[in-house]
Amino acid sequence: MDFVRLELDGAVAVITIDRPKALNALNQQVLRELEEAITRVAHDGALRAVILTGAGEKAFVAGADIGEMTQYTTAQALIFAQMGHRVLASLEALQVPTIAAVNGFALGGGCELALACDLIYASEKAKLGVPEVTLAVIPGFGGTQRLTRLVGKARAKELIFTGEMIDAAKAKEIGLVLEVLPAAELLGHCRKVAGTIAKRGPVAVSQAKRVIEHGADLPLKDANELERQAFALLFGTADQREGMKAFVEKRAAEFKGT
Ligand code: DAK
């Protein structure tokens, strides 16, 4: 892969979009390579969390590649949008938690990429936004929907209609990012959170993710039923036995993901 790096650090994978000369903008090749990295991660049963970040000092991802999009016909735009949706959906569908380490500009498709992750942390110098209307298009990788679900209709409309960027502090204030860290500490913080998650019961964590995600689109009654089913199911795992036994025996649990 030329523009995407996949590094394994114990139970944690770090995926880096590595095209700093174009501020890590997403062209078709980057999207294809990102899809390849996500597929590899999805098939690695030993992984417990994934961190996604951008190479260089300036950007997480400054959006879809504008140069490449300039000449798109409607049909090509549809293919590109389908590709983007497919990649982000595969990221969202990973069983393990995903963490966006937003180290700089996260604009347009870059902001949408972060929104497809479970947790978003940002560096103090990060700038986030969905400036598509400045190019006379709209967010095309799920941004109108995921941003709205995360920050609410009014804030999403404000960001999408104006196309203005916001700084990390404002992004935290509106609930778009969880925490703001000094640039030098961002990746370390994300690794620490990933490491904490990696110590927990893996099947429980992935079931919690599944119930939260699927439940969000269901009526409360059905979502609570989903929770009850998953809760009961976990009592059929070896890890549940180990977790509760370890508590009673006052020792650290050793989970195997079974
Ligand atoms: N695409 C391509 N190249 C980009 C880029 C981008 N999004 N962003 C930056 N670059 C390139 C610049 O062209 C420049 O390249 P060279 O001129 O050096 O060759 C290099 O990165 C450095 O950028 P700047 O020189 O501009 O750096 P500055 O610090 O001055 O400014 C900036 C940084 C982030 C404020 C500025 O680069 C900027 O405004 N970039 C564009 C940000 C943006 O508008 N992003 C949203 C893109 S639109 C759809 C599917 C998806 C989408 C839409 C439709 N369907 C098909 C339905 C998604 C759309 C988007 O994401």
mmCIF file of N, CA and C and ligand atoms in Angstrom, residues 19-26 58-59 61-69 72 74 76-82 84-85 105-112 129-132 134-135 137-142 165, ligand 1:
data_model
loop_
_atom_site.group_PDB
_atom_site.id
_atom_site.type_symbol
_atom_site.label_atom_id
_atom_site.label_comp_id
_atom_site.label_asym_id
_atom_site.label_seq_id
_atom_site.Cartn_x
_atom_site.Cartn_y
_atom_site.Cartn_z
ATOM 1 N N ARG A 19 -0.562 10.457 3.203
ATOM 2 C CA ARG A 19 -0.416 11.202 1.944
ATOM 3 C C ARG A 19 -0.280 12.679 2.312
ATOM 4 N N PRO A 20 0.738 12.986 3.140
ATOM 5 C CA PRO A 20 0.796 14.316 3.752
ATOM 6 C C PRO A 20 0.924 15.473 2.756
ATOM 7 N N LYS A 21 1.497 15.192 1.574
ATOM 8 C CA LYS A 21 1.647 16.302 0.605
ATOM 9 C C LYS A 21 0.296 16.851 0.176
ATOM 10 N N ALA A 22 -0.730 16.012 0.196
ATOM 11 C CA ALA A 22 -2.094 16.474 -0.141
ATOM 12 C C ALA A 22 -2.952 16.502 1.123
ATOM 13 N N LEU A 23 -2.311 16.715 2.244
ATOM 14 C CA LEU A 23 -2.999 16.741 3.544
ATOM 15 C C LEU A 23 -3.889 15.506 3.736
ATOM 16 N N ASN A 24 -3.367 14.379 3.252
ATOM 17 C CA ASN A 24 -4.012 13.061 3.422
ATOM 18 C C ASN A 24 -5.398 12.975 2.775
ATOM 19 N N ALA A 25 -5.600 13.806 1.744
ATOM 20 C CA ALA A 25 -6.908 13.797 1.059
ATOM 21 C C ALA A 25 -7.204 12.406 0.487
ATOM 22 N N LEU A 26 -8.483 12.090 0.472
ATOM 23 C CA LEU A 26 -8.947 10.756 0.058
ATOM 24 C C LEU A 26 -9.212 10.713 -1.442
ATOM 25 N N LYS A 58 0.104 18.330 9.919
ATOM 26 C CA LYS A 58 -0.994 19.262 9.653
ATOM 27 C C LYS A 58 -2.394 18.672 9.621
ATOM 28 N N ALA A 59 -2.481 17.426 9.127
ATOM 29 C CA ALA A 59 -3.842 16.958 8.828
ATOM 30 C C ALA A 59 -4.121 15.550 9.323
ATOM 31 N N VAL A 61 -7.304 14.175 7.867
ATOM 32 C CA VAL A 61 -7.634 14.012 6.447
ATOM 33 C C VAL A 61 -8.377 15.284 6.028
ATOM 34 N N ALA A 62 -7.840 16.000 5.013
ATOM 35 C CA ALA A 62 -8.449 17.285 4.611
ATOM 36 C C ALA A 62 -9.600 17.101 3.627
ATOM 37 N N GLY A 63 -10.149 15.902 3.573
ATOM 38 C CA GLY A 63 -11.346 15.714 2.755
ATOM 39 C C GLY A 63 -11.142 14.773 1.599
ATOM 40 N N ALA A 64 -12.212 14.632 0.817
ATOM 41 C CA ALA A 64 -12.088 13.898 -0.441
ATOM 42 C C ALA A 64 -11.174 14.719 -1.347
ATOM 43 N N ASP A 65 -10.512 14.040 -2.291
ATOM 44 C CA ASP A 65 -9.546 14.722 -3.159
ATOM 45 C C ASP A 65 -10.286 15.610 -4.158
ATOM 46 N N ILE A 66 -10.143 16.910 -3.955
ATOM 47 C CA ILE A 66 -10.910 17.865 -4.774
ATOM 48 C C ILE A 66 -10.463 17.809 -6.231
ATOM 49 N N GLY A 67 -9.143 17.683 -6.441
ATOM 50 C CA GLY A 67 -8.631 17.613 -7.816
ATOM 51 C C GLY A 67 -9.257 16.459 -8.575
ATOM 52 N N GLU A 68 -9.357 15.328 -7.910
ATOM 53 C CA GLU A 68 -9.911 14.141 -8.561
ATOM 54 C C GLU A 68 -11.415 14.300 -8.838
ATOM 55 N N MET A 69 -12.081 15.032 -7.933
ATOM 56 C CA MET A 69 -13.555 15.143 -8.069
ATOM 57 C C MET A 69 -13.987 16.167 -9.121
ATOM 58 N N TYR A 72 -15.755 14.915 -12.197
ATOM 59 C CA TYR A 72 -16.703 13.798 -12.093
ATOM 60 C C TYR A 72 -18.023 14.102 -12.783
ATOM 61 N N THR A 74 -22.110 12.840 -12.994
ATOM 62 C CA THR A 74 -23.041 12.371 -11.957
ATOM 63 C C THR A 74 -22.820 10.884 -11.695
ATOM 64 N N GLN A 76 -20.080 9.096 -12.156
ATOM 65 C CA GLN A 76 -18.811 8.874 -11.431
ATOM 66 C C GLN A 76 -18.927 9.301 -9.976
ATOM 67 N N ALA A 77 -19.654 10.400 -9.736
ATOM 68 C CA ALA A 77 -19.853 10.870 -8.364
ATOM 69 C C ALA A 77 -20.593 9.815 -7.546
ATOM 70 N N LEU A 78 -21.549 9.148 -8.196
ATOM 71 C CA LEU A 78 -22.320 8.112 -7.496
ATOM 72 C C LEU A 78 -21.409 6.934 -7.138
ATOM 73 N N ILE A 79 -20.548 6.542 -8.078
ATOM 74 C CA ILE A 79 -19.620 5.430 -7.812
ATOM 75 C C ILE A 79 -18.687 5.802 -6.650
ATOM 76 N N PHE A 80 -18.183 7.050 -6.684
ATOM 77 C CA PHE A 80 -17.273 7.514 -5.628
ATOM 78 C C PHE A 80 -17.992 7.528 -4.278
ATOM 79 N N ALA A 81 -19.224 8.032 -4.281
ATOM 80 C CA ALA A 81 -19.990 8.088 -3.027
ATOM 81 C C ALA A 81 -20.270 6.685 -2.501
ATOM 82 N N GLN A 82 -20.586 5.765 -3.423
ATOM 83 C CA GLN A 82 -20.855 4.372 -2.991
ATOM 84 C C GLN A 82 -19.601 3.764 -2.377
ATOM 85 N N GLY A 84 -17.093 5.406 -0.953
ATOM 86 C CA GLY A 84 -16.876 6.038 0.348
ATOM 87 C C GLY A 84 -17.802 5.458 1.410
ATOM 88 N N HIS A 85 -19.075 5.313 1.066
ATOM 89 C CA HIS A 85 -20.034 4.756 2.025
ATOM 90 C C HIS A 85 -19.647 3.325 2.411
ATOM 91 N N PHE A 105 -6.252 18.970 10.441
ATOM 92 C CA PHE A 105 -7.494 19.202 9.697
ATOM 93 C C PHE A 105 -8.293 17.901 9.509
ATOM 94 N N ALA A 106 -9.553 17.935 9.875
ATOM 95 C CA ALA A 106 -10.481 16.825 9.583
ATOM 96 C C ALA A 106 -11.671 17.483 8.899
ATOM 97 N N LEU A 107 -11.589 17.553 7.588
ATOM 98 C CA LEU A 107 -12.569 18.333 6.830
ATOM 99 C C LEU A 107 -13.314 17.447 5.849
ATOM 100 N N GLY A 108 -14.564 17.769 5.605
ATOM 101 C CA GLY A 108 -15.337 17.030 4.614
ATOM 102 C C GLY A 108 -15.265 15.531 4.859
ATOM 103 N N GLY A 109 -14.814 14.790 3.830
ATOM 104 C CA GLY A 109 -14.692 13.339 3.957
ATOM 105 C C GLY A 109 -13.808 12.918 5.120
ATOM 106 N N GLY A 110 -12.877 13.787 5.537
ATOM 107 C CA GLY A 110 -12.009 13.474 6.687
ATOM 108 C C GLY A 110 -12.788 13.527 7.991
ATOM 109 N N CYS A 111 -13.673 14.515 8.089
ATOM 110 C CA CYS A 111 -14.526 14.619 9.275
ATOM 111 C C CYS A 111 -15.499 13.433 9.285
ATOM 112 N N GLU A 112 -15.977 13.074 8.091
ATOM 113 C CA GLU A 112 -16.911 11.947 7.988
ATOM 114 C C GLU A 112 -16.231 10.632 8.362
ATOM 115 N N GLY A 129 -14.571 20.289 10.253
ATOM 116 C CA GLY A 129 -15.654 20.949 9.543
ATOM 117 C C GLY A 129 -16.106 20.150 8.344
ATOM 118 N N VAL A 130 -17.232 20.597 7.799
ATOM 119 C CA VAL A 130 -17.771 19.956 6.597
ATOM 120 C C VAL A 130 -18.008 21.072 5.563
ATOM 121 N N PRO A 131 -16.921 21.467 4.864
ATOM 122 C CA PRO A 131 -17.004 22.648 3.987
ATOM 123 C C PRO A 131 -17.527 22.370 2.582
ATOM 124 N N GLU A 132 -18.222 21.245 2.387
ATOM 125 C CA GLU A 132 -18.629 20.860 1.026
ATOM 126 C C GLU A 132 -19.436 21.936 0.313
ATOM 127 N N THR A 134 -19.031 24.966 0.261
ATOM 128 C CA THR A 134 -18.140 25.971 -0.367
ATOM 129 C C THR A 134 -17.734 25.512 -1.764
ATOM 130 N N LEU A 135 -17.878 24.194 -2.026
ATOM 131 C CA LEU A 135 -17.572 23.637 -3.348
ATOM 132 C C LEU A 135 -18.867 23.327 -4.107
ATOM 133 N N VAL A 137 -21.252 21.312 -3.214
ATOM 134 C CA VAL A 137 -21.799 19.956 -3.037
ATOM 135 C C VAL A 137 -22.162 19.803 -1.556
ATOM 136 N N ILE A 138 -22.614 18.619 -1.176
ATOM 137 C CA ILE A 138 -22.917 18.373 0.239
ATOM 138 C C ILE A 138 -22.053 17.210 0.732
ATOM 139 N N PRO A 139 -21.953 17.021 2.041
ATOM 140 C CA PRO A 139 -21.207 15.858 2.529
ATOM 141 C C PRO A 139 -21.738 14.596 1.849
ATOM 142 N N GLY A 140 -20.792 13.782 1.345
ATOM 143 C CA GLY A 140 -21.219 12.645 0.526
ATOM 144 C C GLY A 140 -20.862 11.286 1.095
ATOM 145 N N PHE A 141 -20.190 11.302 2.264
ATOM 146 C CA PHE A 141 -19.809 10.025 2.881
ATOM 147 C C PHE A 141 -20.547 9.820 4.207
ATOM 148 N N GLY A 142 -21.817 10.169 4.219
ATOM 149 C CA GLY A 142 -22.629 9.913 5.418
ATOM 150 C C GLY A 142 -22.627 11.040 6.435
ATOM 151 N N MET A 165 -15.079 25.991 9.514
ATOM 152 C CA MET A 165 -14.325 25.067 10.371
ATOM 153 C C MET A 165 -14.480 25.511 11.823
HETATM 154 N N1 DAK B 1 -8.064 17.548 -1.961
HETATM 155 C C1 DAK B 1 -6.952 17.595 -2.698
HETATM 156 N N2 DAK B 1 -5.852 18.260 -2.314
HETATM 157 C C2 DAK B 1 -5.888 18.898 -1.130
HETATM 158 C C3 DAK B 1 -7.036 18.891 -0.315
HETATM 159 C C4 DAK B 1 -8.182 18.170 -0.759
HETATM 160 N N3 DAK B 1 -9.301 18.054 -0.049
HETATM 161 N N4 DAK B 1 -6.775 19.633 0.774
HETATM 162 C C5 DAK B 1 -5.523 20.080 0.643
HETATM 163 N N5 DAK B 1 -4.973 19.636 -0.499
HETATM 164 C C6 DAK B 1 -3.631 19.894 -1.013
HETATM 165 C C7 DAK B 1 -3.507 21.311 -1.530
HETATM 166 O O1 DAK B 1 -4.001 21.402 -2.853
HETATM 167 C C8 DAK B 1 -2.012 21.523 -1.464
HETATM 168 O O2 DAK B 1 -1.402 20.872 -2.564
HETATM 169 P P1 DAK B 1 -0.215 21.571 -3.397
HETATM 170 O O3 DAK B 1 -0.777 22.832 -3.886
HETATM 171 O O4 DAK B 1 0.888 21.757 -2.387
HETATM 172 O O5 DAK B 1 0.122 20.575 -4.471
HETATM 173 C C9 DAK B 1 -1.636 20.764 -0.210
HETATM 174 O O6 DAK B 1 -2.685 19.847 0.039
HETATM 175 C C10 DAK B 1 -1.479 21.658 1.000
HETATM 176 O O7 DAK B 1 -2.676 22.415 1.132
HETATM 177 P P2 DAK B 1 -2.672 24.018 1.274
HETATM 178 O O8 DAK B 1 -1.492 24.614 0.609
HETATM 179 O O9 DAK B 1 -4.012 24.492 0.850
HETATM 180 O O10 DAK B 1 -2.490 24.163 2.849
HETATM 181 P P3 DAK B 1 -3.019 25.344 3.771
HETATM 182 O O11 DAK B 1 -2.407 25.128 5.111
HETATM 183 O O12 DAK B 1 -2.844 26.675 3.114
HETATM 184 O O13 DAK B 1 -4.598 25.119 3.881
HETATM 185 C C11 DAK B 1 -6.583 23.797 4.203
HETATM 186 C C12 DAK B 1 -5.071 23.955 4.520
HETATM 187 C C13 DAK B 1 -7.021 22.431 4.799
HETATM 188 C C14 DAK B 1 -7.380 24.895 4.890
HETATM 189 C C15 DAK B 1 -6.788 23.850 2.669
HETATM 190 O O14 DAK B 1 -5.885 22.929 2.067
HETATM 191 C C16 DAK B 1 -8.178 23.470 2.269
HETATM 192 O O15 DAK B 1 -9.110 24.275 2.383
HETATM 193 N N6 DAK B 1 -8.333 22.266 1.725
HETATM 194 C C17 DAK B 1 -9.609 21.781 1.222
HETATM 195 C C18 DAK B 1 -10.507 21.402 2.376
HETATM 196 C C19 DAK B 1 -11.854 20.981 1.907
HETATM 197 O O16 DAK B 1 -12.608 21.727 1.268
HETATM 198 N N7 DAK B 1 -12.182 19.734 2.222
HETATM 199 C C20 DAK B 1 -13.445 19.152 1.827
HETATM 200 C C21 DAK B 1 -13.270 18.506 0.499
HETATM 201 S S1 DAK B 1 -14.831 18.111 -0.168
HETATM 202 C C22 DAK B 1 -19.217 12.929 -2.638
HETATM 203 C C23 DAK B 1 -18.426 12.210 -1.843
HETATM 204 C C24 DAK B 1 -17.664 12.828 -0.902
HETATM 205 C C25 DAK B 1 -17.654 14.188 -0.804
HETATM 206 C C26 DAK B 1 -18.448 14.924 -1.611
HETATM 207 C C27 DAK B 1 -19.265 14.310 -2.523
HETATM 208 N N8 DAK B 1 -20.003 12.304 -3.617
HETATM 209 C C28 DAK B 1 -19.317 11.754 -4.731
HETATM 210 C C29 DAK B 1 -21.390 12.478 -3.608
HETATM 211 C C30 DAK B 1 -16.742 14.812 0.093
HETATM 212 C C31 DAK B 1 -16.286 16.017 -0.228
HETATM 213 C C32 DAK B 1 -15.163 16.609 0.451
HETATM 214 O O17 DAK B 1 -14.522 16.077 1.316
#
